[in-house]
Coordinates of N, CA and C in Angstrom, one line a residue:
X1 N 74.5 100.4 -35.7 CA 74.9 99.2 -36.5 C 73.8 98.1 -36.4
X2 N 73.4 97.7 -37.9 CA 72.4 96.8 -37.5 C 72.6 95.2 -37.0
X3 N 71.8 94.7 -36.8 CA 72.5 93.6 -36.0 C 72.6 92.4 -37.3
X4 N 73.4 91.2 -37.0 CA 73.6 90.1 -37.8 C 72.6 89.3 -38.1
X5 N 72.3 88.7 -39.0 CA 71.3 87.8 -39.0 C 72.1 86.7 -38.6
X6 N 71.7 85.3 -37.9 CA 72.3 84.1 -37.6 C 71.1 83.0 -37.9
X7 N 72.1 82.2 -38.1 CA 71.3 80.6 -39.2 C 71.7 79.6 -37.9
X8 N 71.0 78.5 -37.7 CA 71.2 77.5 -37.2 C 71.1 76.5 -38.4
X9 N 72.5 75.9 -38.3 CA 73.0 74.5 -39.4 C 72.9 73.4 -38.9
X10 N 71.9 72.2 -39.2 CA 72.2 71.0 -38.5 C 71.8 70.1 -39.7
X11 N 71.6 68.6 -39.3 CA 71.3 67.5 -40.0 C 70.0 67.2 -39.1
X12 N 69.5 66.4 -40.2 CA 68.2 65.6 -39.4 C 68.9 64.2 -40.1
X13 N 68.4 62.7 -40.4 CA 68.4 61.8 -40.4 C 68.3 61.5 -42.3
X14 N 67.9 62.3 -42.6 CA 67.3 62.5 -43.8 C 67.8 63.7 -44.8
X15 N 67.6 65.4 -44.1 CA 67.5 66.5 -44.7 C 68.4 66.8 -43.9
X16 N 68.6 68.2 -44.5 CA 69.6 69.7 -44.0 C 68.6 70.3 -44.0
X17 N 68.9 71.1 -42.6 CA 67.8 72.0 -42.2 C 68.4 73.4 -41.8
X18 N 67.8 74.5 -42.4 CA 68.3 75.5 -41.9 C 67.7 76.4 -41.6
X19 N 67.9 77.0 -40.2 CA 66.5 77.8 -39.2 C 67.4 79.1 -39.0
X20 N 66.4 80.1 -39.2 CA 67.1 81.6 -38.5 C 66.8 81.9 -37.5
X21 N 67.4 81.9 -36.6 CA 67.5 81.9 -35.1 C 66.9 84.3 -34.6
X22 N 65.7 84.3 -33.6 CA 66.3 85.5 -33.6 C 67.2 86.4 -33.4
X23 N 66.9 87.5 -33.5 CA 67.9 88.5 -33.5 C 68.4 88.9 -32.4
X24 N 69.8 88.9 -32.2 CA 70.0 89.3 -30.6 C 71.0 90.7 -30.2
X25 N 71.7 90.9 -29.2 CA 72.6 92.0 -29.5 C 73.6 91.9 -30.3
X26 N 74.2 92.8 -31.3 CA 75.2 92.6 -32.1 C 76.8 92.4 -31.2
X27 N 76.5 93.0 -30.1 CA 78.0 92.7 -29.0 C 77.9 91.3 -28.7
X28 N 76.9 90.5 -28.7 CA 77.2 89.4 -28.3 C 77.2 88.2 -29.5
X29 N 77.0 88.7 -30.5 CA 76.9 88.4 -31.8 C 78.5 88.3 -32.0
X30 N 79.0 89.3 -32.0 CA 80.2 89.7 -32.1 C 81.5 89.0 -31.4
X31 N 81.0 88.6 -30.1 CA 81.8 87.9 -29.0 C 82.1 86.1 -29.5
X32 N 80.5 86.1 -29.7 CA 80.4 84.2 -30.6 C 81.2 84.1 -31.4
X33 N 81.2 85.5 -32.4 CA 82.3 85.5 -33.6 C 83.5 84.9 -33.2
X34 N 84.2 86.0 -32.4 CA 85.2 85.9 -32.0 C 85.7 84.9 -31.4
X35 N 84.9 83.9 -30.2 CA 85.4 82.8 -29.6 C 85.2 81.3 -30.6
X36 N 84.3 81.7 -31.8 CA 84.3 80.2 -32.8 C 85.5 80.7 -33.9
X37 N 86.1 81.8 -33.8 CA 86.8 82.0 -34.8 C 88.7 81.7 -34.0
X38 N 88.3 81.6 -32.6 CA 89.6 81.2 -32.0 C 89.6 79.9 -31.4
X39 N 88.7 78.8 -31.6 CA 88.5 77.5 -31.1 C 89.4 77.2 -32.6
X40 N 89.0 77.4 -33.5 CA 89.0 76.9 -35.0 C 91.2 77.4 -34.9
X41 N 91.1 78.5 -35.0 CA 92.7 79.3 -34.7 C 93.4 77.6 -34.0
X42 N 92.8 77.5 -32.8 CA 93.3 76.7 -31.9 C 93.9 75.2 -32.4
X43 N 92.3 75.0 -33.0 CA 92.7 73.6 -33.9 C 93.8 72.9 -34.6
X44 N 93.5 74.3 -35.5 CA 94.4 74.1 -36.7 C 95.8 74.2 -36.1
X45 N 96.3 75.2 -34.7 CA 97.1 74.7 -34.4 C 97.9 73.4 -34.1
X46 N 97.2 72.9 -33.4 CA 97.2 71.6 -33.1 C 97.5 70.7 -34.4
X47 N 96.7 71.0 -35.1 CA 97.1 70.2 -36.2 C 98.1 69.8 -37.2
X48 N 98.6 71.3 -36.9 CA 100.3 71.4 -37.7 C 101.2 71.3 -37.1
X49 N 101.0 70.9 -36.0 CA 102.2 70.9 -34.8 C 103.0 69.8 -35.6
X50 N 104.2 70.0 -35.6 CA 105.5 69.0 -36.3 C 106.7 69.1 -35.3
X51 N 107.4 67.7 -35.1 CA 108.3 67.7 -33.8 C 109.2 68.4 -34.2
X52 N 110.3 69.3 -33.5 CA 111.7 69.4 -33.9 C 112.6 68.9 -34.4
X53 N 113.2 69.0 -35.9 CA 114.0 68.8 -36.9 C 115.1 69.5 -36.8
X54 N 116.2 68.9 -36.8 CA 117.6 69.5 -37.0 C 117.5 69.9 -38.7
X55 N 118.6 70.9 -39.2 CA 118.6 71.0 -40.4 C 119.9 71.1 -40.5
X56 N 120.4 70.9 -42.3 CA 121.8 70.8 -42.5 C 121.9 72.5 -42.0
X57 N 123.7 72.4 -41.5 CA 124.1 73.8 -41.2 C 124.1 74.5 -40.2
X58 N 122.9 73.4 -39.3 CA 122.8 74.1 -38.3 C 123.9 73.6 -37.2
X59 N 123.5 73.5 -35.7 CA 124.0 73.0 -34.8 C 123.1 71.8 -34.4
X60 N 123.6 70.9 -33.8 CA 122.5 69.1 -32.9 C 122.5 69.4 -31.6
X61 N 121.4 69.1 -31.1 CA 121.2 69.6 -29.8 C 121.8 68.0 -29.6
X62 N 122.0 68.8 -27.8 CA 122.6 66.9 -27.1 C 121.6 66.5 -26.8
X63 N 121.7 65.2 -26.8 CA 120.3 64.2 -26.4 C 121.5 62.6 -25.8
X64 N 120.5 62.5 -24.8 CA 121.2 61.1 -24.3 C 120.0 59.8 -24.6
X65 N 121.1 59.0 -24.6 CA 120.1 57.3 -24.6 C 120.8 56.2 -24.2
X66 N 120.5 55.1 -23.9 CA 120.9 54.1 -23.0 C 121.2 53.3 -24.0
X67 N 122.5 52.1 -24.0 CA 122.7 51.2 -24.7 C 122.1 50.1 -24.2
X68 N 121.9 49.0 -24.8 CA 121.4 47.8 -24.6 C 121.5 47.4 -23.2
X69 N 122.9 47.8 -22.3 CA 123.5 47.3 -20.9 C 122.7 48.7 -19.8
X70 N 121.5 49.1 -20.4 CA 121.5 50.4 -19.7 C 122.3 51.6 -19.4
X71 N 124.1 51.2 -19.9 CA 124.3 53.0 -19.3 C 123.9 53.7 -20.0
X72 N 124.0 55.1 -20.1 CA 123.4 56.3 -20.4 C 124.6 56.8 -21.3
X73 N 124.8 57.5 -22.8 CA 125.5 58.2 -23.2 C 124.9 59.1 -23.9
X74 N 125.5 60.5 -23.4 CA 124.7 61.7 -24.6 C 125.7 62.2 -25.6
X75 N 125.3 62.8 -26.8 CA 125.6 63.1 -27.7 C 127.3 64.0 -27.6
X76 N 127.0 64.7 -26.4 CA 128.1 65.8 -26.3 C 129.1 65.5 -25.9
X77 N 129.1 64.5 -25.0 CA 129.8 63.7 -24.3 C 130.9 63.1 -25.5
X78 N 130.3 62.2 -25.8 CA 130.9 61.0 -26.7 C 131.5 62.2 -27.9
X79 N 131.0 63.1 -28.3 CA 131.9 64.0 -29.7 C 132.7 65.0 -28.7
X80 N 132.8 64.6 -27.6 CA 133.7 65.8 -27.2 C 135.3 66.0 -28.0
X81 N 135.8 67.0 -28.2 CA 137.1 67.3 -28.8 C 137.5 66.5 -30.0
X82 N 136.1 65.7 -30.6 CA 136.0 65.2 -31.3 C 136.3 66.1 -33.1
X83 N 136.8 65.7 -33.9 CA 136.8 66.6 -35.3 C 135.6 66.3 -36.2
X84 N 135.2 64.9 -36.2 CA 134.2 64.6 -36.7 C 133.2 63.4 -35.7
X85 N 131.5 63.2 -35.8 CA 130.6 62.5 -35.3 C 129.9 62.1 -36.4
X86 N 129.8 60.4 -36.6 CA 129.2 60.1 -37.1 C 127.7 59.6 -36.4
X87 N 126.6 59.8 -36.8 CA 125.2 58.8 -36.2 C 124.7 58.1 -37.3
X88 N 124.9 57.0 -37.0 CA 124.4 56.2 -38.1 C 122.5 55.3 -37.2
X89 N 121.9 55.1 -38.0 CA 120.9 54.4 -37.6 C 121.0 53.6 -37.9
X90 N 120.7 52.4 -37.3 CA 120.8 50.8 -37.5 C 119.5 49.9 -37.3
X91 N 119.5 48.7 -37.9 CA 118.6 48.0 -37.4 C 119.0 46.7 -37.5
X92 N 118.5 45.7 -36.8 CA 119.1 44.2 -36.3 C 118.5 43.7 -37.2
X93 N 116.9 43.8 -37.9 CA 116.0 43.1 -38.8 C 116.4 43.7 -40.0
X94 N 116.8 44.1 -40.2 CA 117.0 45.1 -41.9 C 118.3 44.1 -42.6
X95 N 118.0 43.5 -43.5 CA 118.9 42.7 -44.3 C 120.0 43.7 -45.2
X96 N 119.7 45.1 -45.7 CA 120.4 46.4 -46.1 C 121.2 46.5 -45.1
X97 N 121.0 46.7 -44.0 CA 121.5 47.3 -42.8 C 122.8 46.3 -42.4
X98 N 122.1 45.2 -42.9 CA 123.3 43.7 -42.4 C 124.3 43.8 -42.9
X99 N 124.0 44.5 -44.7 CA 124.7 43.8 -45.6 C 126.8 45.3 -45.3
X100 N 125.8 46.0 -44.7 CA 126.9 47.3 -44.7 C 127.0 47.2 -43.4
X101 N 127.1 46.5 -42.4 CA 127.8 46.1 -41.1 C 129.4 46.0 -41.3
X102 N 129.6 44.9 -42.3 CA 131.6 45.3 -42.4 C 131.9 46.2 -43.1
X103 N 131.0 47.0 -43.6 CA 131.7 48.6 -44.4 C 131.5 49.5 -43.1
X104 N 131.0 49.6 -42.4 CA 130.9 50.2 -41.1 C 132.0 49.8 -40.2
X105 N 132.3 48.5 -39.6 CA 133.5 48.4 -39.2 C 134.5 48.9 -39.5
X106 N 135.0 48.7 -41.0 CA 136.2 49.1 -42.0 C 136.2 50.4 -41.7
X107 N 134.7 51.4 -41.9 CA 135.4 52.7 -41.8 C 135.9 53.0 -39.9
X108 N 135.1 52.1 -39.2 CA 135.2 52.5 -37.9 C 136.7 52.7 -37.5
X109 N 137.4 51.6 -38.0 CA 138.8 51.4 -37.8 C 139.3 52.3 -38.6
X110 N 139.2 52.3 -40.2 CA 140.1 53.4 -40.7 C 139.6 55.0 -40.3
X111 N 138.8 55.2 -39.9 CA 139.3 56.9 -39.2 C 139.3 57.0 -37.4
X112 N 139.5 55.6 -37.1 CA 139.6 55.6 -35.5 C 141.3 56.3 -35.0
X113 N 142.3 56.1 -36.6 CA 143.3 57.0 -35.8 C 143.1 58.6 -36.0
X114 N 142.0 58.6 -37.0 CA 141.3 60.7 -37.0 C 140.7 60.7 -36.0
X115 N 140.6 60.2 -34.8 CA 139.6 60.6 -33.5 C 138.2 60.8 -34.3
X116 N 137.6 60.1 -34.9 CA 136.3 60.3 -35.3 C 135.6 59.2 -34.4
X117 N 134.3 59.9 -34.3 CA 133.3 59.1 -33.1 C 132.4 58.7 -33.9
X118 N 132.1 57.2 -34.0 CA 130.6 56.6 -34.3 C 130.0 56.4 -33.3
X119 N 128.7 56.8 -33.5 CA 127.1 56.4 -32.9 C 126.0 55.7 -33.5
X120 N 126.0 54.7 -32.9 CA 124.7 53.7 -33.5 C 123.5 54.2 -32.9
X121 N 122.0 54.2 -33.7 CA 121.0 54.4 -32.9 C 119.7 53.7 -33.6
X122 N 119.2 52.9 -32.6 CA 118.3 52.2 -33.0 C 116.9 52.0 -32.7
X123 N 116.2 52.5 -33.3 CA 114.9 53.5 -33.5 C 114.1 52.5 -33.9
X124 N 114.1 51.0 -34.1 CA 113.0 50.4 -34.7 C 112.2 50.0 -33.0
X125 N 110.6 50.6 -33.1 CA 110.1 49.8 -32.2 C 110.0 48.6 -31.8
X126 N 110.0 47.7 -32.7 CA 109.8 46.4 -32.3 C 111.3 45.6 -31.8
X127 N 112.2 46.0 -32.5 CA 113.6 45.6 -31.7 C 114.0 45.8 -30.3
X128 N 114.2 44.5 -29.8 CA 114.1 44.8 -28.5 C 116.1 44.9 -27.8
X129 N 116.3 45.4 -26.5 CA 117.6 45.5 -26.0 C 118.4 44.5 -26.5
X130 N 118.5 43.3 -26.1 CA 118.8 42.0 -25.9 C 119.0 42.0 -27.0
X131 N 118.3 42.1 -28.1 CA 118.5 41.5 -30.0 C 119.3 42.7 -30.4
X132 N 119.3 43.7 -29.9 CA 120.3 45.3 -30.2 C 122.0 44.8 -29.6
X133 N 122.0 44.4 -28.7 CA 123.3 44.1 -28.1 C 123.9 42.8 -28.3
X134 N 123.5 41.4 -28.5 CA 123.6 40.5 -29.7 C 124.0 40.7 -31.1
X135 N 123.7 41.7 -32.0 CA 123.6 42.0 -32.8 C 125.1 42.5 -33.0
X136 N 125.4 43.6 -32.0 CA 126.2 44.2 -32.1 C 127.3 43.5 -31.7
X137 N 127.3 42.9 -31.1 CA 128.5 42.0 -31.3 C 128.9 40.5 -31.7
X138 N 128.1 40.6 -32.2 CA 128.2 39.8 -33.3 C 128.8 40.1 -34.8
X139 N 128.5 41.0 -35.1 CA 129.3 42.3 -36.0 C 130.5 42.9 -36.0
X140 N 130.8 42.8 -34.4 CA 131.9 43.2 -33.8 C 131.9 45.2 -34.0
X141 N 130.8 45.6 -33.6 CA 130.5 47.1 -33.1 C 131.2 47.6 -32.2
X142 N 132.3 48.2 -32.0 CA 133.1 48.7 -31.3 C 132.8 50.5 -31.5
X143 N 131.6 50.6 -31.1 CA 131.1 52.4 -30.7 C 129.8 51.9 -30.6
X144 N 129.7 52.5 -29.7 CA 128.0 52.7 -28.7 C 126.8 52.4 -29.7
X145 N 125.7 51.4 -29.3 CA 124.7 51.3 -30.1 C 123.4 51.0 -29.1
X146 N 123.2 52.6 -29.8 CA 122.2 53.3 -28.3 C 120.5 52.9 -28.9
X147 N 119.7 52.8 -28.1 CA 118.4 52.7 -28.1 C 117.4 53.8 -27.7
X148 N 117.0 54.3 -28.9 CA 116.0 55.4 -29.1 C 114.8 54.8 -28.9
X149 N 113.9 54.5 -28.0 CA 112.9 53.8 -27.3 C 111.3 54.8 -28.1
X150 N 111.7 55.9 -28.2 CA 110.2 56.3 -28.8 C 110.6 57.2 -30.2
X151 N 111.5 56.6 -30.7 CA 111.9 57.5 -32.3 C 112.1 58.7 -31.9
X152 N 112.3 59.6 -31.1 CA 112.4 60.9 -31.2 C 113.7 61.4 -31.6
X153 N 114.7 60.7 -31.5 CA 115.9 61.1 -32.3 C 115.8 60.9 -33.3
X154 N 115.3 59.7 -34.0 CA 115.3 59.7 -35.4 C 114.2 60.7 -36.2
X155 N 113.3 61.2 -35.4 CA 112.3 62.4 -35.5 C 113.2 63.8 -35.8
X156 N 113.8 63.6 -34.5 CA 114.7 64.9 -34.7 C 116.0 65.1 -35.7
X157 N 116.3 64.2 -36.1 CA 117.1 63.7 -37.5 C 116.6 63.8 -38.4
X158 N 115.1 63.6 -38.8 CA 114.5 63.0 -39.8 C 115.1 62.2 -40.4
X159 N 115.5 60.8 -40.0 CA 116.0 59.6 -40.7 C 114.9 59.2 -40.7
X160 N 114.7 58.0 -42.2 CA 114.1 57.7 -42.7 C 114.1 55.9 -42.6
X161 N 115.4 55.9 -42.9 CA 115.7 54.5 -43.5 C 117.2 54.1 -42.4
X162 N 117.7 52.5 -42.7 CA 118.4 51.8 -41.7 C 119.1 51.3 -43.5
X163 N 120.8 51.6 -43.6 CA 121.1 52.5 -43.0 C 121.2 53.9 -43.5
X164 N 121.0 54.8 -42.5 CA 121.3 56.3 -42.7 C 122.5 57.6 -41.7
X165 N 123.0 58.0 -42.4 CA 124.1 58.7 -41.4 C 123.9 60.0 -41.2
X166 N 124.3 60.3 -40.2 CA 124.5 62.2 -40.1 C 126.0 62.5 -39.7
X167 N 126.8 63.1 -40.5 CA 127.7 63.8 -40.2 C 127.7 64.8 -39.3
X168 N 128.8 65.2 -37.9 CA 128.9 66.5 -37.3 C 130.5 66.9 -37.5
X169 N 130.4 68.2 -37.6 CA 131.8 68.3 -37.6 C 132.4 68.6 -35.9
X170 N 133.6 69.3 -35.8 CA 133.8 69.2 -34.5 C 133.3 70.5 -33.8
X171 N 132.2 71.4 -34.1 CA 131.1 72.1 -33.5 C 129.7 71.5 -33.3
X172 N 129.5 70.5 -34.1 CA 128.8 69.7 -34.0 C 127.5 69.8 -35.0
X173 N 127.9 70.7 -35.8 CA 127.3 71.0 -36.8 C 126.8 69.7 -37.9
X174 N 125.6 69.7 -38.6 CA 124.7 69.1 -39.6 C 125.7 69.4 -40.3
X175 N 126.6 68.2 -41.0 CA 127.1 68.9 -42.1 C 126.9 67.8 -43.5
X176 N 126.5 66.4 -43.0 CA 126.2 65.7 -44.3 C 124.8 65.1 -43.5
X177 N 124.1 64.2 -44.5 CA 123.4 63.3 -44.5 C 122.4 62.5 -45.5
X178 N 122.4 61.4 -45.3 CA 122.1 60.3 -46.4 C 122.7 59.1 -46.1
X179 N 123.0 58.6 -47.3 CA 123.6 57.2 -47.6 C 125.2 57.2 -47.1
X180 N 125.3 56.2 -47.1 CA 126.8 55.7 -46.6 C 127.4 55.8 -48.1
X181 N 126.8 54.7 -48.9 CA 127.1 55.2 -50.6 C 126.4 54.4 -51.2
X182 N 126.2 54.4 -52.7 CA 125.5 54.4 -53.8 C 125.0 52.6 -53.8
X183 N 125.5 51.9 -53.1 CA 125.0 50.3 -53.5 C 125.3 49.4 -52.0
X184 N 124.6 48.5 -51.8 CA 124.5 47.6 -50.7 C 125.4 46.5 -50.9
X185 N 125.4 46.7 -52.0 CA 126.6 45.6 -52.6 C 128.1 45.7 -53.7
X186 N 127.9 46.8 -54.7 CA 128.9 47.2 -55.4 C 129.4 48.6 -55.5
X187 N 129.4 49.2 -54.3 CA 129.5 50.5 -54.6 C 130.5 51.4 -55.8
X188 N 129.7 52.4 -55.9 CA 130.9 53.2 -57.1 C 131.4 54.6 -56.6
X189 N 130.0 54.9 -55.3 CA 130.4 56.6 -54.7 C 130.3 56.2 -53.7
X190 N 131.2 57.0 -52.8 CA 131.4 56.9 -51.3 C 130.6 58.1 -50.6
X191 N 130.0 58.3 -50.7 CA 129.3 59.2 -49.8 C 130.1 59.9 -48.7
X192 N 129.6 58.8 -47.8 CA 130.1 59.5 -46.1 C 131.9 59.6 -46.2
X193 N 132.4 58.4 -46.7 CA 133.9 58.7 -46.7 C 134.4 60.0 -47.4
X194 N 133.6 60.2 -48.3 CA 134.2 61.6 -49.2 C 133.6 62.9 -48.4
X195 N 132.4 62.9 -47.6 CA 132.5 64.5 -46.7 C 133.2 63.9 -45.7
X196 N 133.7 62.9 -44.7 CA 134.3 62.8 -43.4 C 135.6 63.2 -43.9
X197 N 136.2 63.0 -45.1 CA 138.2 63.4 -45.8 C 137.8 64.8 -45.4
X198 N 136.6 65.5 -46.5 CA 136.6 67.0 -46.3 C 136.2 67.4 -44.7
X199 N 135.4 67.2 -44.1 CA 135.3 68.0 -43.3 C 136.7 67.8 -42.0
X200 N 137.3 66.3 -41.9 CA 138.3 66.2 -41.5 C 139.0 67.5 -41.5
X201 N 139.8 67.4 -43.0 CA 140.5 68.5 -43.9 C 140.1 70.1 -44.0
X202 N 138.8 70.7 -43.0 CA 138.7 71.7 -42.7 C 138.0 72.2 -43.9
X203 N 137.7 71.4 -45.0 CA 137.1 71.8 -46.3 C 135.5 71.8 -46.3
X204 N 134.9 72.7 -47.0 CA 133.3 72.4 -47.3 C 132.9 71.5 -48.2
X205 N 132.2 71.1 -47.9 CA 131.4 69.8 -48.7 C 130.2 70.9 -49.9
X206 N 130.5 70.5 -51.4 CA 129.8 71.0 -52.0 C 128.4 70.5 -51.8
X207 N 127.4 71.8 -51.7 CA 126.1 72.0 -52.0 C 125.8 70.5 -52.2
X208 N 125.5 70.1 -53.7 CA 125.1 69.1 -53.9 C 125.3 67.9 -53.4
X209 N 126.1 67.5 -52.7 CA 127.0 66.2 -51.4 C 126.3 66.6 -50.4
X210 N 125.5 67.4 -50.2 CA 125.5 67.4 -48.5 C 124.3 67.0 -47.9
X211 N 123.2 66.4 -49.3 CA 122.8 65.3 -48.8 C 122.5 64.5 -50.0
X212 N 122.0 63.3 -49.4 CA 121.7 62.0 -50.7 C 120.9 61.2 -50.1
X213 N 120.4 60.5 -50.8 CA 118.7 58.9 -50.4 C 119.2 58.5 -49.8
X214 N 118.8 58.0 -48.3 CA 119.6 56.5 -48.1 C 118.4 55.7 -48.4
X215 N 119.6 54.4 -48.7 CA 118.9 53.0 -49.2 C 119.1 52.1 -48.0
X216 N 117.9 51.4 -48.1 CA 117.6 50.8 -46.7 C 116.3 50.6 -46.2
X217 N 115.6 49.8 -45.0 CA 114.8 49.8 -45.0 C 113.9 50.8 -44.1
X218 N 112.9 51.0 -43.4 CA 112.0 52.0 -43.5 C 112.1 51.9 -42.0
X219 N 112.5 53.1 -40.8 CA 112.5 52.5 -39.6 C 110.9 52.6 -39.1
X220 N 110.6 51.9 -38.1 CA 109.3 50.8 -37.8 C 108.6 51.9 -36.6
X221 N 108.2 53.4 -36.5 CA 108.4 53.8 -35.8 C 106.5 53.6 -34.9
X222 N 106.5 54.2 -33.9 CA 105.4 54.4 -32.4 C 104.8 55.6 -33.4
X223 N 103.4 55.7 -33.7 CA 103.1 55.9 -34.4 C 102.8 57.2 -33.1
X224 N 103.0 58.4 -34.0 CA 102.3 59.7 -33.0 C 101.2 60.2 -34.1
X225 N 100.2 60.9 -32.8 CA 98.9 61.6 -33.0 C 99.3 63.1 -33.8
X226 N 99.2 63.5 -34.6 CA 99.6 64.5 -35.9 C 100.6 64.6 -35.9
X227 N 101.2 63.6 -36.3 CA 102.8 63.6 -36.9 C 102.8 62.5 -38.2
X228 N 103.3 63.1 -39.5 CA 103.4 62.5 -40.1 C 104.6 61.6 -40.8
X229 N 104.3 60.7 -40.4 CA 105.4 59.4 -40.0 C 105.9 58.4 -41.6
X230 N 104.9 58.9 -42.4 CA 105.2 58.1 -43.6 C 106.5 58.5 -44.4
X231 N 107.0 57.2 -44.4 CA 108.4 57.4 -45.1 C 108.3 57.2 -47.1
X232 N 109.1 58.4 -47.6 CA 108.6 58.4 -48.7 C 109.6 57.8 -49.9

């Protein structure tokens, strides 16, 4: 086998220069191959790396997070024997988010006698404990309004916007997500109330319901090294 010819590629200040290097053993020719062609492999891994996303249909892994007062609640816990879990994302600075604080109450109360569980989670970096737990009761938040400190639940949600919801049913399955409903101020569709009746009701949520935009504003996330964070 004859051996490879090899080029040396560089810059000068000015020109491109390109030198043929001599000829050496083709086994070791061969080995260079192989180790620049698995550095590059390696890269590109790295570079696609994307965090873990729940998807509709699936199952939610449990994850815990601390409320404003420090205790600790995880996911599994709080939807236990639960028929339905709502996670809604919230934010204290988001004027959207303000405006559907008593539509959130309202529903909190009207399916609080379905044993349905709400979860607040608040993913904006720059909000701090103290303005998260003010907030909340001030509103009068009567269900846990937990603090996601480095976005990773909302990463793992892929939420986008404040506010946004994820339905579980009582396996704890992805079964809705999006908008609460169609306006911040006059709604005409109910979103979340019309899959929480069905999945209540043991019914499937048609295809097209099972998800929708939320409207809202853009949560403020800790910016990670190849992850792409722009909300669209």
């Amino acid at each position: 086998m004859q051996g490879l010819n090899l080029f040396i590629y560089f810059f000068t200040k000015d020109r491109f220069i390109v030198e043929r290097i001599p000829r050496i053993s083709t086994v070791f020719q061969w080995v260079c191959v192989v180790i620049v062609l698995s550095i590059g492999s390696i890269g590109t891994g790295f570079a696609k790396e994307e965090p873990e996303k729940v998807k509709l249909d699936t199952v939610v892994k449990d994850f815990t997070l601390k409320d404003a007062e420090g205790t600790d609640f995880s996911l599994y816990k709080l939807s236990e024997e639960k028929p339905v879990t709502v996670v809604l994302f919230l934010a204290t600075q988001c004027p959207v988010a303000t405006d559907y604080s008593a539509r959130i109450v309202n529903l909190v109360k009207a399916y609080d006698e379905k044993n349905v569980q709400f979860i607040g989670i608040n993913s904006n970096k720059q909000e701090k404990v103290g303005e998260i737990l003010a907030y909340s009761k001030k509103h009068g938040f009567e269900f846990p309004l937990l603090k996601d400190p480095e976005n990773k639940i909302a990463d793992y949600f892929g939420a986008r916007r404040t506010p946004e919801v994820f339905l579980l049913d009582a396996e704890r399955v992805l079964r809705y997500a999006g908008a609460i409903d169609n306006s911040p101020k006059e709604p005409t569709k109910h979103y979340l109330k019309d899959a929480l009746d069905l999945v209540i009701a043991g019914k499937d949520i048609p295809k097209a319901a099972k998800k929708t935009r939320a409207i809202g504003c853009t949560i403020k996330r800790v910016r990670k090294t190849g992850v792409n964070d722009r909300t669209p």
